[in-house]
Coordinates of N, CA, C and O in Angstrom, one line a residue:
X1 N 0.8 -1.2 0.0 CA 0.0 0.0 0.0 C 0.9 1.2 0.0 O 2.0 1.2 0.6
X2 N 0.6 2.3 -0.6 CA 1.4 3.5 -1.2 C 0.4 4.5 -0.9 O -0.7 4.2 -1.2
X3 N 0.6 5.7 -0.5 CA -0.1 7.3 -0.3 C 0.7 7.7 -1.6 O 1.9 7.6 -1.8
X4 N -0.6 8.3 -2.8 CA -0.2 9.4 -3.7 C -0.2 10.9 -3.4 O -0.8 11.6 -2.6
X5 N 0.8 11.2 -4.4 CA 0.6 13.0 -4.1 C 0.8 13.6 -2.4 O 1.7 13.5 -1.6
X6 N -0.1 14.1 -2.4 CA -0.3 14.7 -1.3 C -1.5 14.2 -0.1 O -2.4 15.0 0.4
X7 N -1.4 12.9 0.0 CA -2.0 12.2 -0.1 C -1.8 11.6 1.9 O -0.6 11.4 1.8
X8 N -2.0 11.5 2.6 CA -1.3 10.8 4.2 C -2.6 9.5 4.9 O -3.8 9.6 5.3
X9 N -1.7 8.5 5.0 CA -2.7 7.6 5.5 C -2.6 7.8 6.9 O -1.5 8.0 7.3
X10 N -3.4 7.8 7.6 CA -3.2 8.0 9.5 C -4.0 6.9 10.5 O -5.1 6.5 10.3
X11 N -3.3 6.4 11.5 CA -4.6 6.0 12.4 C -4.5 6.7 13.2 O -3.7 7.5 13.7
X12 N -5.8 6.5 13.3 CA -6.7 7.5 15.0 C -6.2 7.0 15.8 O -6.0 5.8 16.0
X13 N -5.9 8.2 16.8 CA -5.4 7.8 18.0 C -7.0 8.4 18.9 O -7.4 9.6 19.0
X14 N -7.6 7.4 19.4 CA -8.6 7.7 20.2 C -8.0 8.2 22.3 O -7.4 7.5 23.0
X15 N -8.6 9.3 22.4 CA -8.1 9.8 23.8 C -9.0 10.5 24.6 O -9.8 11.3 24.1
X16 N -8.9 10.2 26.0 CA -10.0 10.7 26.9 C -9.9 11.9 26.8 O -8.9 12.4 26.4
X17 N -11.3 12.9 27.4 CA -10.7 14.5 27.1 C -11.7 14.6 28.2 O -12.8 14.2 28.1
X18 N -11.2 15.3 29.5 CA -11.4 15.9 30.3 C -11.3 17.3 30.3 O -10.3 18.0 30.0
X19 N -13.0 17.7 30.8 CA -12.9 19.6 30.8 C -12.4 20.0 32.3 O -12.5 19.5 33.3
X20 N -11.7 21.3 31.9 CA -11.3 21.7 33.3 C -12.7 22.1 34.5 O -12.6 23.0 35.3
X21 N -13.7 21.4 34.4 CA -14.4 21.0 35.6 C -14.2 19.5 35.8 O -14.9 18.9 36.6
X22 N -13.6 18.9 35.3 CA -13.3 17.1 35.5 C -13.9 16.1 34.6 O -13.7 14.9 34.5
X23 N -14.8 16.8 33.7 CA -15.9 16.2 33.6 C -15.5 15.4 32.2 O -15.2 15.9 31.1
X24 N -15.4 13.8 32.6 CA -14.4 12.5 31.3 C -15.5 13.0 30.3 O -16.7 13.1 30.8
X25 N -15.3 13.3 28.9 CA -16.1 13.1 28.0 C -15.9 11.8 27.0 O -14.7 11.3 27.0
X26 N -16.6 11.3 26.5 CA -17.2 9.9 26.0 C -17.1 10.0 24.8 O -17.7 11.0 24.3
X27 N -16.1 9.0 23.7 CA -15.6 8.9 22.8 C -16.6 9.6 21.7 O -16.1 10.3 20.8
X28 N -18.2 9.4 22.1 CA -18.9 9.9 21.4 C -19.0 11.8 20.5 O -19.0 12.3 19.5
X29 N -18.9 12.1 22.6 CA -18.5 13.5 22.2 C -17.4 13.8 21.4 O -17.4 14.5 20.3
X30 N -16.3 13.2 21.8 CA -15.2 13.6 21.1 C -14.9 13.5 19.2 O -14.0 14.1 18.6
X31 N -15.8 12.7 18.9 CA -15.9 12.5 17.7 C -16.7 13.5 17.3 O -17.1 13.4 16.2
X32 N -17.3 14.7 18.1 CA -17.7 15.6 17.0 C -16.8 16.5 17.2 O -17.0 17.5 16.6
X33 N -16.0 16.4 17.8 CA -15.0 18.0 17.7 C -14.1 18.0 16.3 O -13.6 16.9 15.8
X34 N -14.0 19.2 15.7 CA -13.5 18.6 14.3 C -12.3 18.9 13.9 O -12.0 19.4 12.8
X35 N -11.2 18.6 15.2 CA -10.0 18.2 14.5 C -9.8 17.3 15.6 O -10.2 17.6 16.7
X36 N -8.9 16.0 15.1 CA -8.7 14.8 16.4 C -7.2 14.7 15.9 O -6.5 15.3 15.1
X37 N -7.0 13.4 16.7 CA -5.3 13.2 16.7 C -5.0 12.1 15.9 O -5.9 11.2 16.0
X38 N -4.3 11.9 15.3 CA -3.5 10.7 14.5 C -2.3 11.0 14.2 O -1.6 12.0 14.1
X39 N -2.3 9.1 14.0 CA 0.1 8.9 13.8 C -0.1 8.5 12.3 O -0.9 7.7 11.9
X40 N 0.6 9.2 11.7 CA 1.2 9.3 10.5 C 1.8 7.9 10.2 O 2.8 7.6 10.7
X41 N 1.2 7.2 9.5 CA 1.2 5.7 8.8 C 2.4 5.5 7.3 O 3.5 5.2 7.2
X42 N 1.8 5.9 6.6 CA 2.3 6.5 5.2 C 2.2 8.4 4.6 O 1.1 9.0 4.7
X43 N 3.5 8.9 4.1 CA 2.9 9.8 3.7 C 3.2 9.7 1.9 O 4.0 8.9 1.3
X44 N 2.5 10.5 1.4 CA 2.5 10.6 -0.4 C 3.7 11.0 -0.7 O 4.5 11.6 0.0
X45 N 3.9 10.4 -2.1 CA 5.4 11.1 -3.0 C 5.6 12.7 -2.9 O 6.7 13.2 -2.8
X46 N 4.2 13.6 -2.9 CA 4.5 15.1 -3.0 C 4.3 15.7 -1.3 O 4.2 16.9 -1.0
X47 N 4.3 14.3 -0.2 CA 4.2 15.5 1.0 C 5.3 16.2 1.5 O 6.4 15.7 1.2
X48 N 5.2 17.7 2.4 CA 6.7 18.1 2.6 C 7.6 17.1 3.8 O 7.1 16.3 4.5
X49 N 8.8 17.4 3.8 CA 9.7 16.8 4.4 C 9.0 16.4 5.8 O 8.9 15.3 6.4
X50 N 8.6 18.0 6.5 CA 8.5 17.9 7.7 C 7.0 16.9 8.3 O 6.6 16.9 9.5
X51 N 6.5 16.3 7.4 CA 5.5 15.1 7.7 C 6.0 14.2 7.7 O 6.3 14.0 6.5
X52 N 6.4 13.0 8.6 CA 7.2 12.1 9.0 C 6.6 10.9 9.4 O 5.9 11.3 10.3
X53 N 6.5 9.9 9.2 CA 6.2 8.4 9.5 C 6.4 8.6 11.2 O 7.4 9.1 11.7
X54 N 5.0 7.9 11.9 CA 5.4 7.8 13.0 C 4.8 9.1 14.1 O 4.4 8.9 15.3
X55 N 4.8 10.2 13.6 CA 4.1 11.8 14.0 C 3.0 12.0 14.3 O 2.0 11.7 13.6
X56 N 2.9 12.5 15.3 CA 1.9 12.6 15.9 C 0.8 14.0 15.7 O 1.0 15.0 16.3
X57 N -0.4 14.0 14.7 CA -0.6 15.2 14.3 C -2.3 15.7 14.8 O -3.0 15.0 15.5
X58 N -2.7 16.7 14.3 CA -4.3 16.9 14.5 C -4.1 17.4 12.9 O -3.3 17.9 12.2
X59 N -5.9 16.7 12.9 CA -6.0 17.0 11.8 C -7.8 17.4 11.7 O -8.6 17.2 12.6
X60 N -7.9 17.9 10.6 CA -9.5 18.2 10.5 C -9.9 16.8 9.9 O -9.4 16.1 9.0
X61 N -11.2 16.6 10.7 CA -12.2 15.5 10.5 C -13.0 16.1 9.1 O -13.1 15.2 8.3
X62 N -13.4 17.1 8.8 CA -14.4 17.4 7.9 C -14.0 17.1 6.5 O -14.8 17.1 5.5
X63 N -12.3 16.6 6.5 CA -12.0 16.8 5.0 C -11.2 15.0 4.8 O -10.6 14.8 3.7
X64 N -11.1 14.1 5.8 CA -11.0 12.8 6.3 C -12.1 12.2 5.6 O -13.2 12.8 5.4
X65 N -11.8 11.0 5.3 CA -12.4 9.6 4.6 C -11.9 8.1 5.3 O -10.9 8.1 6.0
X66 N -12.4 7.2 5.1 CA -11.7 6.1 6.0 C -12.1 5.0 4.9 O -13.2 5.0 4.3
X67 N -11.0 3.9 4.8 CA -11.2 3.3 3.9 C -10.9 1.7 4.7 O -10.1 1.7 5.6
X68 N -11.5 0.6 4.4 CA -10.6 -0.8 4.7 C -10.4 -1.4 4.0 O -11.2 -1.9 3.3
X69 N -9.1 -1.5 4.1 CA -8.1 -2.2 3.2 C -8.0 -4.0 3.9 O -8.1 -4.4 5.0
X70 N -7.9 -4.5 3.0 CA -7.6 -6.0 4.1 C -7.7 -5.8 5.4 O -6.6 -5.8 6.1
X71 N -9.1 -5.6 5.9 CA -9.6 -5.8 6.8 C -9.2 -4.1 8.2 O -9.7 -3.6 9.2
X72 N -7.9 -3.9 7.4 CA -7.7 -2.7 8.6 C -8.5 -1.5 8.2 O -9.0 -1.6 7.1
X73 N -8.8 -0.6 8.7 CA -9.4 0.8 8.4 C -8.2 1.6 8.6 O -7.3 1.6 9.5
X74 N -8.4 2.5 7.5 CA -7.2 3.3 7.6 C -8.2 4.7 7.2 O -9.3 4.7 6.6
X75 N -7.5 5.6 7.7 CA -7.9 7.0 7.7 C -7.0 8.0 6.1 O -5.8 7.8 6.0
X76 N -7.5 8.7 5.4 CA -7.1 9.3 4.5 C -7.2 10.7 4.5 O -8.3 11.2 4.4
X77 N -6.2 11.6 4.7 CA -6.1 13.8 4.6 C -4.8 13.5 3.6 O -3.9 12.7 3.3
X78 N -5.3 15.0 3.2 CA -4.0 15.2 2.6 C -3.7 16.2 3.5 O -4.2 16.6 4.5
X79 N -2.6 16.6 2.8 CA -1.7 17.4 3.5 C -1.8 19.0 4.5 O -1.5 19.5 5.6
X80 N -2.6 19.5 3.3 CA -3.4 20.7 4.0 C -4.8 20.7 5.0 O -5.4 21.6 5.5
X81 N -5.0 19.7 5.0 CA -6.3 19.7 6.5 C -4.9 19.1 7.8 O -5.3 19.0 8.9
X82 N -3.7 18.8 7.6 CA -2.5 18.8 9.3 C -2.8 20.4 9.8 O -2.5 21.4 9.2
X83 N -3.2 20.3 10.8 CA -3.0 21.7 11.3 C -2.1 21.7 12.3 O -1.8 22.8 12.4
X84 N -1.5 20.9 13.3 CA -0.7 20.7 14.1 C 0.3 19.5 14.3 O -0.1 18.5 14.9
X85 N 1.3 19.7 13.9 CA 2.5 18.2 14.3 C 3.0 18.3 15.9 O 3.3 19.4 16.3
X86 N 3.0 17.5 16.5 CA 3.6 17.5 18.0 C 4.6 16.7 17.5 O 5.5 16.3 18.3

């Protein structure tokens, strides 16, 4: 399996999110907030340098697709919906 262009495969990294009154919110909520976290799987022939296998990034949900490949799901952004690399 190969990412074209500008193209980045990611998995989701699913994480608890507590508001600062304590309160655990539920995978549910968190899937509508619309940028979440994922590690950089594959990136495409045209992504820049500084996107790296392994990276830990946020990305916008709104412009994400998910596909399964032999049985895995994998997540699909290109390059311009990364808004944040940690």
């Amino acid at each position: 399996m190969r990412a074209i262009g500008k193209n980045i495969i990611i998995e989701k990294i699913d994480e608890e999110i507590t508001t600062e009154s304590g309160l655990l919110l539920s995978n549910d909520d968190v899937k509508d907030f619309r940028y979440q976290k994922g590690k950089i799987v594959l990136s495409g022939s045209d992504v820049s340098d500084y996107l790296k296998k392994d990276d830990i990034v946020y990305y916008d949900t709104r412009q994400c697709y998910t596909l399964v490949i032999n049985g895995e799901s994998c997540t699909i952004i290109q390059e311009r919906d990364v808004v944040v690399v940690l």
